[in-house]
CSV table of C-alpha atoms and ligand atoms in Angstrom, one decimal:
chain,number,residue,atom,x,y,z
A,28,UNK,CA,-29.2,10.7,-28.0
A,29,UNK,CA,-29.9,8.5,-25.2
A,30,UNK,CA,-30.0,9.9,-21.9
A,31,UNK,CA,-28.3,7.8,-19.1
A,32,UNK,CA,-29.0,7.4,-15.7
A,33,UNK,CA,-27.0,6.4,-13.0
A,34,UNK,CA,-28.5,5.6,-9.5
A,35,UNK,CA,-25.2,5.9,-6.9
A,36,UNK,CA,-25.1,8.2,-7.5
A,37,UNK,CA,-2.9,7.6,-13.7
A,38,UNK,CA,-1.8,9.5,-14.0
A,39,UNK,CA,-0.7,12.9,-12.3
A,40,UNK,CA,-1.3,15.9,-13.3
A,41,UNK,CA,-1.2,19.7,-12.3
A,42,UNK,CA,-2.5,23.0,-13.8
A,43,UNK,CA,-2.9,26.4,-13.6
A,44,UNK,CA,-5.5,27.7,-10.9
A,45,UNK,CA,-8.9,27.2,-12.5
A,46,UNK,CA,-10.9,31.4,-12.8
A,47,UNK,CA,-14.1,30.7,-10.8
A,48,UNK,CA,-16.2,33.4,-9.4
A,49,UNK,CA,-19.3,33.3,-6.5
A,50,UNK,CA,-22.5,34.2,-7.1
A,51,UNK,CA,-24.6,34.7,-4.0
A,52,UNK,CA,-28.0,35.6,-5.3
A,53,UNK,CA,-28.0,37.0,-8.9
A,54,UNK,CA,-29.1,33.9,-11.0
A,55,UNK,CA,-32.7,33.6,-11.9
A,56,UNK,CA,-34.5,30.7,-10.5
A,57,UNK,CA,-31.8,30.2,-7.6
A,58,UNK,CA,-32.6,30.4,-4.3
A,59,UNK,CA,-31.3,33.3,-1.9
A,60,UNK,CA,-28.2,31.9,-0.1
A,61,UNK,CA,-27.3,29.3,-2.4
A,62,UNK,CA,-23.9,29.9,-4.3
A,63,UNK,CA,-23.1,29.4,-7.4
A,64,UNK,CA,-19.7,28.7,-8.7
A,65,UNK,CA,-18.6,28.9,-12.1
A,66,UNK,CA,-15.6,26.9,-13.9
A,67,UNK,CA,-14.8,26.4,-17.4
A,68,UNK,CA,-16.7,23.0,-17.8
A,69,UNK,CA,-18.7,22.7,-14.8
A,70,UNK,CA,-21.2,25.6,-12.9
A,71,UNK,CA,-21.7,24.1,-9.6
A,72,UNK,CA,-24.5,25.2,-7.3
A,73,UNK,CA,-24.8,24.7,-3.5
A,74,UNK,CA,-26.5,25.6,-0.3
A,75,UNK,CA,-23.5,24.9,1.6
A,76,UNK,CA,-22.2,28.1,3.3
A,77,UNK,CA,-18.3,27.4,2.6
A,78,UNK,CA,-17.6,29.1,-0.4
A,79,UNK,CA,-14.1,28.4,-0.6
A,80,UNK,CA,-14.3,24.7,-0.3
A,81,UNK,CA,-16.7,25.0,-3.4
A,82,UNK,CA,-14.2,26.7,-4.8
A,83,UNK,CA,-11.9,24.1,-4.2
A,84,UNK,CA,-14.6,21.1,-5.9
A,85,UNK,CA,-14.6,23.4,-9.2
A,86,UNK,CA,-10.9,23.2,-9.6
A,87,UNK,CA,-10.7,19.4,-8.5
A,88,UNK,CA,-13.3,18.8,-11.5
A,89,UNK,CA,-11.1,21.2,-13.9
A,90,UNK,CA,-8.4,19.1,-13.2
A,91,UNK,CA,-10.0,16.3,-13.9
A,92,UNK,CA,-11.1,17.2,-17.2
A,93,UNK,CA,-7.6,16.3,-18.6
A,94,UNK,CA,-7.2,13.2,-16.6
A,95,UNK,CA,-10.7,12.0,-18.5
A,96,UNK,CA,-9.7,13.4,-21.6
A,97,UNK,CA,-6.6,11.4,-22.0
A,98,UNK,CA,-7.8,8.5,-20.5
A,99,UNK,CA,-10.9,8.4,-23.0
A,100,UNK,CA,-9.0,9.9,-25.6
A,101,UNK,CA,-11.2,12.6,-25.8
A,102,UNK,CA,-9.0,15.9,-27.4
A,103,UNK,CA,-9.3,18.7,-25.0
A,104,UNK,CA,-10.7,21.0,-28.1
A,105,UNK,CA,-13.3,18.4,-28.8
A,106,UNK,CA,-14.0,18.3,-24.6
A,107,UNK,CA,-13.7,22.3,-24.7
A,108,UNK,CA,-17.5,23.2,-25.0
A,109,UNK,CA,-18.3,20.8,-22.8
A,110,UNK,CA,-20.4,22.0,-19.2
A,111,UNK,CA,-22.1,20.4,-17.0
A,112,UNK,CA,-24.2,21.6,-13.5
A,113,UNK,CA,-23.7,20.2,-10.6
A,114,UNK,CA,-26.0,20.2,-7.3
A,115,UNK,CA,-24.5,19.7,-4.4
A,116,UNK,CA,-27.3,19.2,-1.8
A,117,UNK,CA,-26.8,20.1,1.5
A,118,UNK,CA,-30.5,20.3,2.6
A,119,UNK,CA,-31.9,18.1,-0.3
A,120,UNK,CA,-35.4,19.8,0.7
A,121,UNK,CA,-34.6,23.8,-0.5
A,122,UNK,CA,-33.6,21.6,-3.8
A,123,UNK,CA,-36.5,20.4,-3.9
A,124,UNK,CA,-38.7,23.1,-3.1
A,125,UNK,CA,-36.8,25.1,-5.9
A,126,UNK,CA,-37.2,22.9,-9.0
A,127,UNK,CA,-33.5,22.1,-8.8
A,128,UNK,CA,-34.3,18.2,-8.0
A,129,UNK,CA,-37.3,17.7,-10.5
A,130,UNK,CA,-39.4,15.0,-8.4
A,131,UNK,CA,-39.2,12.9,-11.4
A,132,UNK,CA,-35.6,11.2,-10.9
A,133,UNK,CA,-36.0,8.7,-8.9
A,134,UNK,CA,-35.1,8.3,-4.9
A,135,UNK,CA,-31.0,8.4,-4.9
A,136,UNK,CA,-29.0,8.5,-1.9
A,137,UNK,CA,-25.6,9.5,-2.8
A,138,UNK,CA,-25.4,10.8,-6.2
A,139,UNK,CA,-27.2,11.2,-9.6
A,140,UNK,CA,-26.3,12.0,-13.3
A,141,UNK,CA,-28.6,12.7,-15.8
A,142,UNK,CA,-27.2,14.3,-19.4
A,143,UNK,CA,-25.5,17.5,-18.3
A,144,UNK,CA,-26.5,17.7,-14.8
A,145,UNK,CA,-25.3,16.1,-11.5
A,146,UNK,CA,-26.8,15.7,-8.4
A,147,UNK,CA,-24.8,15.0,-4.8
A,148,UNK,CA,-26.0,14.8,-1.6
A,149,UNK,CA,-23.4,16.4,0.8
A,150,UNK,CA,-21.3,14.0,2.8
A,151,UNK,CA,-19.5,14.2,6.2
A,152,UNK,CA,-16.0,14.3,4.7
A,153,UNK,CA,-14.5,16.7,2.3
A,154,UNK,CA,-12.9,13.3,0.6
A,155,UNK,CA,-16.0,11.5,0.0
A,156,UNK,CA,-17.9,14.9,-1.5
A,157,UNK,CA,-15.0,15.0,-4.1
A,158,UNK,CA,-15.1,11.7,-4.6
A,159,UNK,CA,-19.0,11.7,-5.6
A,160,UNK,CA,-18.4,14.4,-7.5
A,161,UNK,CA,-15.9,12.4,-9.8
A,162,UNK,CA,-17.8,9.5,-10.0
A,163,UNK,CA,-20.9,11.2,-11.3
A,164,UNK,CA,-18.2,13.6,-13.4
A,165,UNK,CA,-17.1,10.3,-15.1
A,166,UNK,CA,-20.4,9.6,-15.7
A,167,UNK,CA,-21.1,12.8,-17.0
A,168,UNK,CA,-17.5,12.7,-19.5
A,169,UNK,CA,-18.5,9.3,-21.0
A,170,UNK,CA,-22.4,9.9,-21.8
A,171,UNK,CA,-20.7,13.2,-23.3
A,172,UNK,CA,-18.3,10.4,-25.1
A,173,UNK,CA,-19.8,7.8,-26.0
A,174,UNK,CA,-23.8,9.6,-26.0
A,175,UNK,CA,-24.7,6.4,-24.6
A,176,UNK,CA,-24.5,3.9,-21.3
A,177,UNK,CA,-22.1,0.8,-21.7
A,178,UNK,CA,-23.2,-2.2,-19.0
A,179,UNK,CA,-23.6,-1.3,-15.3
A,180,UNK,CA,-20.1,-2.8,-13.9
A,181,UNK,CA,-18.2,-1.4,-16.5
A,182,UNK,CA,-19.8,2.0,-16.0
A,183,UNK,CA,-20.2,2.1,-12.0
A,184,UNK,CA,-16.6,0.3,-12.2
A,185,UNK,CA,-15.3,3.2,-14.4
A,186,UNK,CA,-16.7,6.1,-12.3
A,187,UNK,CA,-15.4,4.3,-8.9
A,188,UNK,CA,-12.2,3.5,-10.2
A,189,UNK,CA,-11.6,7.2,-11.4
A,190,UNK,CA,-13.1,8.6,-8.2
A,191,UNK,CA,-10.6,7.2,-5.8
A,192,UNK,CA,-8.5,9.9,-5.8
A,193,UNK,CA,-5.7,11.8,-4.2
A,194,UNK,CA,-6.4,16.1,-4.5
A,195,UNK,CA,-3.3,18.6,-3.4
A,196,UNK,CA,-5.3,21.4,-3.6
A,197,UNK,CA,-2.7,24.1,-2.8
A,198,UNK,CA,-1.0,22.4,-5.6
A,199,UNK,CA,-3.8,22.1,-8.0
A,200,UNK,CA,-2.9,18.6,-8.0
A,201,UNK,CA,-4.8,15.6,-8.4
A,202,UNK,CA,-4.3,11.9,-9.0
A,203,UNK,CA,-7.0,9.3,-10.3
A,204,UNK,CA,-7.4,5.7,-10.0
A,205,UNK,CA,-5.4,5.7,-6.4
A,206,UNK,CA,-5.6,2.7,-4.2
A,207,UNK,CA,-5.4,4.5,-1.1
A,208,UNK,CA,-3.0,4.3,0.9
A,209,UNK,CA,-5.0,3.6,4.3
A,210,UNK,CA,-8.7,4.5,5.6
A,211,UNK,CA,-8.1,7.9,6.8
A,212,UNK,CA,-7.0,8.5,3.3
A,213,UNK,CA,-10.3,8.1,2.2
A,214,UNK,CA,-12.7,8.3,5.1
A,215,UNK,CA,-16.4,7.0,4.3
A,216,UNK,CA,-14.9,5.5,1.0
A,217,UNK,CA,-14.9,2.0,2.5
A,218,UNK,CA,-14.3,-0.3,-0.3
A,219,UNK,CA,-11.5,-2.5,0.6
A,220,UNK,CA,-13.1,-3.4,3.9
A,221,UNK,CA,-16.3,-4.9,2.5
A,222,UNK,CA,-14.3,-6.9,-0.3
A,223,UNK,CA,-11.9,-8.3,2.5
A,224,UNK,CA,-15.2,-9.2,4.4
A,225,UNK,CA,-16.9,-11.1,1.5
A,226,UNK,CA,-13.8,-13.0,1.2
A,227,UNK,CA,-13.4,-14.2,4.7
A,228,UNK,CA,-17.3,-15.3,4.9
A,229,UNK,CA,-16.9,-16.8,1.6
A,230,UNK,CA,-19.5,-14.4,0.2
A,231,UNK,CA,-16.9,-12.8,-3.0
A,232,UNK,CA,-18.6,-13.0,-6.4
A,233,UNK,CA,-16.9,-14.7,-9.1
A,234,UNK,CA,-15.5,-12.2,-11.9
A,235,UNK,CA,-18.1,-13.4,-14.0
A,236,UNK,CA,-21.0,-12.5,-11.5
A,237,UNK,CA,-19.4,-8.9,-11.6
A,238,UNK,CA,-19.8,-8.8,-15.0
A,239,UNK,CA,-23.7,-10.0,-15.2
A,240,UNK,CA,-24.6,-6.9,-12.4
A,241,UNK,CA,-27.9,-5.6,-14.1
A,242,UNK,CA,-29.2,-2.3,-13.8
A,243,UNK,CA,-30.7,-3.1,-10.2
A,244,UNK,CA,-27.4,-4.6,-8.8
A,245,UNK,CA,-26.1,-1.1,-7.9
A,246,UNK,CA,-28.5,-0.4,-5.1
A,247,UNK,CA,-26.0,-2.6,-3.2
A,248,UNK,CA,-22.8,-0.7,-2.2
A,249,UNK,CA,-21.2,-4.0,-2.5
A,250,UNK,CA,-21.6,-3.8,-6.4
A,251,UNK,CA,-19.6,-0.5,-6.4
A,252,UNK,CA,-16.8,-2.6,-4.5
A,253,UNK,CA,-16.8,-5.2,-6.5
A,254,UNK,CA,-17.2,-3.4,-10.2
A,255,UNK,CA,-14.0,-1.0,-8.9
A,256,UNK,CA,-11.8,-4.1,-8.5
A,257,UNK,CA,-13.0,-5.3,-11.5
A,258,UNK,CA,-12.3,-2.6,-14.0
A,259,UNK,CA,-8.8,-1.8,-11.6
A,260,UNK,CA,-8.1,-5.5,-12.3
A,261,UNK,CA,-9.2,-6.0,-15.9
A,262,UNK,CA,-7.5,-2.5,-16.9
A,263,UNK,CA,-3.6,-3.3,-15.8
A,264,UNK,CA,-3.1,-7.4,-16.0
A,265,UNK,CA,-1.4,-7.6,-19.2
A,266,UNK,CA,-3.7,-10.2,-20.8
A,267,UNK,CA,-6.8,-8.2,-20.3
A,268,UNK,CA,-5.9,-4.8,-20.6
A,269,UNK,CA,-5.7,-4.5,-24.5
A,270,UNK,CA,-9.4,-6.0,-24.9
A,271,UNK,CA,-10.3,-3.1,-22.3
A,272,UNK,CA,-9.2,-0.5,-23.7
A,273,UNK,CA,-10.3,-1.6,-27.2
A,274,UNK,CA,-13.9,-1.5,-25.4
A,275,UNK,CA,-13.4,1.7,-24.5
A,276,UNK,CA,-12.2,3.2,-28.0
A,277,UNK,CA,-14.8,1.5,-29.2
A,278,UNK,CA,-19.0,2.2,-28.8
A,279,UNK,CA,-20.8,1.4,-25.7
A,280,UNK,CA,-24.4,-0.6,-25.1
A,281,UNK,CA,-25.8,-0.8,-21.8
A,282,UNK,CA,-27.0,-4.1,-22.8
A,283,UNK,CA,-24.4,-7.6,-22.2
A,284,UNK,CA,-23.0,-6.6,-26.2
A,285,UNK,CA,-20.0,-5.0,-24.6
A,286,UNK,CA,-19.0,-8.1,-22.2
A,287,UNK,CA,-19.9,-10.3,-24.4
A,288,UNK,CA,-17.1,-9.2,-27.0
A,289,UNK,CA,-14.9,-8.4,-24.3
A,290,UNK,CA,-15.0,-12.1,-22.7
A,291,UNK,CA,-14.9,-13.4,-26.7
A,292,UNK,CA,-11.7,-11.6,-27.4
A,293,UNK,CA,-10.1,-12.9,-24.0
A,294,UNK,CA,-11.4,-16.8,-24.1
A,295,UNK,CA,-8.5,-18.2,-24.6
A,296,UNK,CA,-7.0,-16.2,-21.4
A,297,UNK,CA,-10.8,-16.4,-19.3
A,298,UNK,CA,-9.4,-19.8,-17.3
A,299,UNK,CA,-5.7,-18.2,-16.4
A,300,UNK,CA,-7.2,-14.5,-15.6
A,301,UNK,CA,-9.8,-16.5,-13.0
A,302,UNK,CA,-6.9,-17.4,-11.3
A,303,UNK,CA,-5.1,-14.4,-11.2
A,304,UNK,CA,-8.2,-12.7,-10.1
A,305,UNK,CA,-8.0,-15.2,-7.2
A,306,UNK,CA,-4.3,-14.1,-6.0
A,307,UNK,CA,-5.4,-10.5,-6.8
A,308,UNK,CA,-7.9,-9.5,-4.6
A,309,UNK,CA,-6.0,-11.8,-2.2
A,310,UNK,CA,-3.8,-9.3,-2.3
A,311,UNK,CA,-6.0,-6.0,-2.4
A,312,UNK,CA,-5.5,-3.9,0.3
A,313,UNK,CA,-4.7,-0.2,1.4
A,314,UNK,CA,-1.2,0.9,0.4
A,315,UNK,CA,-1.3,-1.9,-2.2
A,316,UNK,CA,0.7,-1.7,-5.7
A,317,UNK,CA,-1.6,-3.1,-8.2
A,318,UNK,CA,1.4,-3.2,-10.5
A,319,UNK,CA,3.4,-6.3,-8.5
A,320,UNK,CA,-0.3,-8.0,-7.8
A,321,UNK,CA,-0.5,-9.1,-11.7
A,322,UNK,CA,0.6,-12.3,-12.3
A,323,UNK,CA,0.9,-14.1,-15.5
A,324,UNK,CA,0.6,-17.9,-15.5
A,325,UNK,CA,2.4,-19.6,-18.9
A,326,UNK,CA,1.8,-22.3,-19.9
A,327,UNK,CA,3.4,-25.5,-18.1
A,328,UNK,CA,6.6,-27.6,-18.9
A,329,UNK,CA,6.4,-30.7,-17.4
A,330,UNK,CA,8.6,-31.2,-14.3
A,331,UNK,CA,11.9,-32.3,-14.7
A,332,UNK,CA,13.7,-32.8,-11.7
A,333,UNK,CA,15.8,-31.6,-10.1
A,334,UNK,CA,14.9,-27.8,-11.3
A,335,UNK,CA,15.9,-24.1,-10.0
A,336,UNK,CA,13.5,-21.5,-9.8
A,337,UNK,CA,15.2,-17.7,-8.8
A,338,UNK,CA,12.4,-15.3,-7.2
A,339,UNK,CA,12.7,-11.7,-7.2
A,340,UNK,CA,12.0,-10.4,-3.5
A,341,UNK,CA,10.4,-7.2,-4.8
A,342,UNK,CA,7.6,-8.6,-6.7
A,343,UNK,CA,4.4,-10.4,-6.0
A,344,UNK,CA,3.6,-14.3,-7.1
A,345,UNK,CA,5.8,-15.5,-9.9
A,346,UNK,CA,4.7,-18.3,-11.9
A,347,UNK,CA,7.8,-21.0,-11.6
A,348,UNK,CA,6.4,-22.3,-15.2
A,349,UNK,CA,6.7,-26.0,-13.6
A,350,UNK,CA,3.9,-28.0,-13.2
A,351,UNK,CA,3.3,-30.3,-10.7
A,352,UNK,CA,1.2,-33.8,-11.4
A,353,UNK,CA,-1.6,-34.7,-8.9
A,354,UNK,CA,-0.5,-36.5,-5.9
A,355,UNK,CA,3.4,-35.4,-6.4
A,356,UNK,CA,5.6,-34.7,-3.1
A,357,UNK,CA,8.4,-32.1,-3.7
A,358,UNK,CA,11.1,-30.9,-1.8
A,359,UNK,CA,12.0,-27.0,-1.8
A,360,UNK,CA,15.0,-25.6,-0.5
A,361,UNK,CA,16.0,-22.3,-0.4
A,362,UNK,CA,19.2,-20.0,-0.9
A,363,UNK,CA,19.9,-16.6,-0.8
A,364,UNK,CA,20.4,-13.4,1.1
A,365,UNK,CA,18.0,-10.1,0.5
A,366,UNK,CA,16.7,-6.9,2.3
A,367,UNK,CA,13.4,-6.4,3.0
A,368,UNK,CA,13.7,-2.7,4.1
A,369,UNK,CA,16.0,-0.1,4.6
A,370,UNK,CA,15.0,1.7,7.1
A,371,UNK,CA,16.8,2.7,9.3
A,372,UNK,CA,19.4,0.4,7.6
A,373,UNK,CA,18.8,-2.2,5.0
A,374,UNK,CA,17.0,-5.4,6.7
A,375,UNK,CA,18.9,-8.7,5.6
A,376,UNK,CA,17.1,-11.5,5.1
A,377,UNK,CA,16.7,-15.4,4.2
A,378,UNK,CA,14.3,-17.2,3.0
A,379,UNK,CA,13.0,-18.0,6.8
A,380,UNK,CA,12.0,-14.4,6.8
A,381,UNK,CA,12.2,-12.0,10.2
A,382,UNK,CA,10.5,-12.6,13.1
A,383,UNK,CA,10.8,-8.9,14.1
A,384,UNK,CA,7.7,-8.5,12.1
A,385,UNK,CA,4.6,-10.3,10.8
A,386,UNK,CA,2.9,-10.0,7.8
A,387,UNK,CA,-0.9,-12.0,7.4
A,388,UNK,CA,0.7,-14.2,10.2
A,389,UNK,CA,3.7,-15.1,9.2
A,390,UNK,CA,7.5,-13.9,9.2
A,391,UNK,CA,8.3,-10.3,6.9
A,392,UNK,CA,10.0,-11.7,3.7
A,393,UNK,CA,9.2,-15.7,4.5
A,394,UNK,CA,9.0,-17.5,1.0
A,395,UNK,CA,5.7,-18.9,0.8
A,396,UNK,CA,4.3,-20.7,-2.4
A,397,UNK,CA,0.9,-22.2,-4.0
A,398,UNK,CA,0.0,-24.7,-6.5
A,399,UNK,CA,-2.2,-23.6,-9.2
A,400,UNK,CA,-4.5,-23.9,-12.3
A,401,UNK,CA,-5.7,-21.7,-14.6
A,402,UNK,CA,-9.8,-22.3,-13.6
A,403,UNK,CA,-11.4,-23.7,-16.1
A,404,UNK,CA,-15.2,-23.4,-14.8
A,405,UNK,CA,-16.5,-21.0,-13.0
A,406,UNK,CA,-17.0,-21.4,-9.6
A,407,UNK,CA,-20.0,-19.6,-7.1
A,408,UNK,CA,-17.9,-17.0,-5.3
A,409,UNK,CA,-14.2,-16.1,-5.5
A,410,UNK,CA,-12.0,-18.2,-3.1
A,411,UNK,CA,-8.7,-16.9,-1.4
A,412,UNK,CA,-5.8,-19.1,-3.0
A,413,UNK,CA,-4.1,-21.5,-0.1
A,414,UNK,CA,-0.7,-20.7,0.7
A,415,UNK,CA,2.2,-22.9,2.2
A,416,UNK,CA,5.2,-21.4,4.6
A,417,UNK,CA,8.3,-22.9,2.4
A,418,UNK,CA,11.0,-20.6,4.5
A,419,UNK,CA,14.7,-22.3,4.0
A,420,UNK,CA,13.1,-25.5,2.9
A,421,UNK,CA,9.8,-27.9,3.3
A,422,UNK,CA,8.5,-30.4,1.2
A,423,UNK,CA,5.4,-29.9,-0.7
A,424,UNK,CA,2.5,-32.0,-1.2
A,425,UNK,CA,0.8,-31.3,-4.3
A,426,UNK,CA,-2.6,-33.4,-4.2
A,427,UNK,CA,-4.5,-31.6,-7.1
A,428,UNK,CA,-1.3,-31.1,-9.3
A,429,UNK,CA,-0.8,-27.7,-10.9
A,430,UNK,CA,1.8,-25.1,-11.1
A,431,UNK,CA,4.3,-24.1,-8.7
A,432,UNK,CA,4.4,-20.2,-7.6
A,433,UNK,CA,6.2,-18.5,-5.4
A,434,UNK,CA,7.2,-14.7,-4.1
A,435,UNK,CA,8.2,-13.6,-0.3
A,436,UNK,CA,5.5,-13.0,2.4
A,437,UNK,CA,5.1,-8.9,2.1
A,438,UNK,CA,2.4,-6.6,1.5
A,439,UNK,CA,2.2,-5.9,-2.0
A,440,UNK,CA,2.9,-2.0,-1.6
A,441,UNK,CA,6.2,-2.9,0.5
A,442,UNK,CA,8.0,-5.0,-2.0
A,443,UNK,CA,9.4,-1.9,-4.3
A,444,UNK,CA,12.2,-1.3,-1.9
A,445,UNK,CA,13.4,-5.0,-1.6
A,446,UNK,CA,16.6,-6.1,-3.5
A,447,UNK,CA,18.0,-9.7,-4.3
A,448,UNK,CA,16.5,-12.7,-5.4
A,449,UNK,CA,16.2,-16.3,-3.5
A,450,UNK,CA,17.6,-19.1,-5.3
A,451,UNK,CA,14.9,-22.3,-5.2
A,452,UNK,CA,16.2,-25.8,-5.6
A,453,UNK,CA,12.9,-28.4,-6.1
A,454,UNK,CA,14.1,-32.2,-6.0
A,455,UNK,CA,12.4,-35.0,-5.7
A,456,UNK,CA,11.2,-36.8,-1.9
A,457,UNK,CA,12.5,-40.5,-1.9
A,458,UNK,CA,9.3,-41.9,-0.6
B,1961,ZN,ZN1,-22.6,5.7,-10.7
């Protein structure tokens, strides 16, 4: 069995309160003062002095036992004999000293899997110690899985996307693959920040560049960004998520074999999903809903005119299914009333938006629209899509032709609570 290596190193559900006991000094070979905790599947062993918040990481991790179980279709009789050691570091050095970090891994800063041991350093927020711990705990469940490594974004992706979490722990109740809701959510986490920076300097890799990280990319804490939004994307939008998970019931290489079936079985889609990664991470923010950031693109009729489009205020970009020819001018104009809110009472709305509040710049619940393509070559980095304000009406130049989409300007997490629809009317400009 091949041992893996990993150098960083949605459900909801609750259980029973986890039996774990402490264990000052009684184990052979650990040091005086260090405690060590014991759960059904993981014996975790610490110098740091607060015993109950170690507690409290042993029955996160129990939790998440089922969480990986279902997601990986792993049964929880096959999972049951399943245990693995964690180190959490506070003074890396005693570790050291100790034999409990053999100075044959190599230098890591954060955290470290190897077979049935982890390895943390501790962190200055109780979030970002869980979180390590789950990311080198999904580590842990899929070598235990799959007894093998698949390639580095799909693995690093995995264990980030898992490990952004949300723990009640008076409730025993934890939630996996969150996008949190704001910063001090998740403090040290940090994610969402350096893909919106990339993006404004123009520095965003292309999906494809994602998918190529080697084994080496990961000493970057941009490659963790980058690989979570990638497996969060690539999980959910409907044309990708079957090819996903069949890579996961399937076996893993850490080799390109893996992406390269993956990004065989979804050619046809490849040019349409570019695009939709585009609006995606566009959108990908704290608070988001990942489920009304998806959009589809069909295929094109060819614009008749005139033609009505009706948008639904509470979800993101919606393909109009018209597509525009290069160089065509087209006039929108828009109809409807629609809430954006309601509280303290239900916001009404037109297409113009409110100017009570702003949103990226612009009115709450403006209609805005883009022209595009599905992308048919890969470009250097991944560029923001250009929006245009439409409000009650514009016209719209359309100098590289493509298709016409459209939603309301609103963070993606706010839309759920919107209700009516905006009636669009596109007709032609007498020139
Ligand atoms: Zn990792």
């Amino acid at each position: 069995m091949k041992t893996l290596i990993h150098p960083l190193c949605i459900s909801v559900l609750s259980c029973a309160l986890v039996a774990v006991r402490g264990n000052a000094q009684s184990e052979i070979g650990i040091p005086a003062g260090f405690h060590v905790i014991e759960g059904d599947h993981l014996r975790l062993i610490s110098d740091m002095p607060d015993q109950a918040e170690l507690s409290q990481l042993v029955q996160c991790f129990e939790v998440a036992m089922d969480h990986w179980g279902n997601l990986l279709d792993v049964p929880r009789q096959e999972a049951a004999g399943w245990k693995c050691t964690a180190y959490l570091m506070l003074d890396r050095k005693r570790f050291e000293q100790s034999g409990l970090l053999p100075d044959s891994l190599p230098l890591f800063p954060y955290g470290f899997q190897y077979g049935d041991r982890i390895w943390v350093t501790e962190q200055p927020s109780a979030y970002y110690r869980r979180h390590l711990l789950l990311h080198e705990g999904t580590h842990w469940f899929m070598w235990r899985k799959y007894g093998g490594m698949g390639p580095p974004w799909l693995m690093e992706g995995m264990a980030e996307w898992l490990a952004t979490h949300r723990w009640e722990a008076s409730e025993q109740r934890l939630e996996m693959g969150i996008i949190p809701r704001d910063k001090e959510e998740v403090p040290y986490w940090g994610r969402i920040k350096i893909i919106q920076d990339q993006l404004a300097e123009g520095l965003a890799p292309s999906l494809e560049d994602i998918l190529r990280y080697d084994g080496t990319a990961h000493q970057r804490v941009d490659a963790y960004a980058w690989s979570w939004a990638a497996v969060l994307f690539l999980s959910q939008h409907p044309d990708s998520r079957g090819a996903f998970r069949q890579m996961l019931g399937g076996s893993l290489k850490p080799d390109a074999t893996n992406t390269r079936a993956f990004f065989r079985r979804l050619h046809a889609r490849w040019p349409a999903l570019r695009t939709a990664w585009r609006l995606w991470i566009s959108d990908l923010d704290y608070g988001a809903d990942a489920s009304r950031m998806l959009l589809q693109l069909p295929d094109c009729k060819p614009l008749r005119l005139p033609a009505t489009v009706t948008i639904d205020v509470s979800q993101g970009w919606q393909a109009s299914g018209l597509c525009l020819p290069p160089g065509a001018r087209i006039r929108l104009t828009a109809e409807g009333r629609f809430t954006v809110a309601n509280e303290p009472r239900p916001w009404v709305c037109t297409a113009d938006g409110v100017t009570l509040e702003y949103y990226r710049g612009r009115p709450l619940g403006q209609l805005i629209a883009a022209i595009v393509a599905p992308q048919a070559q890969e470009s250097p980095h991944t560029e923001p899509v250009s929006t245009i304000a439409v409000g009650a009406g514009t016209v719209l130049p359309s100098a590289n032709g493509g298709q016409l989409i459209l939603r309301i300007n609103e963070a993606t997490g706010s839309l759920h609570d919107n209700r009516g629809t905006i009636t669009v009317r596109i007709n032609a400009v007498d020139r």
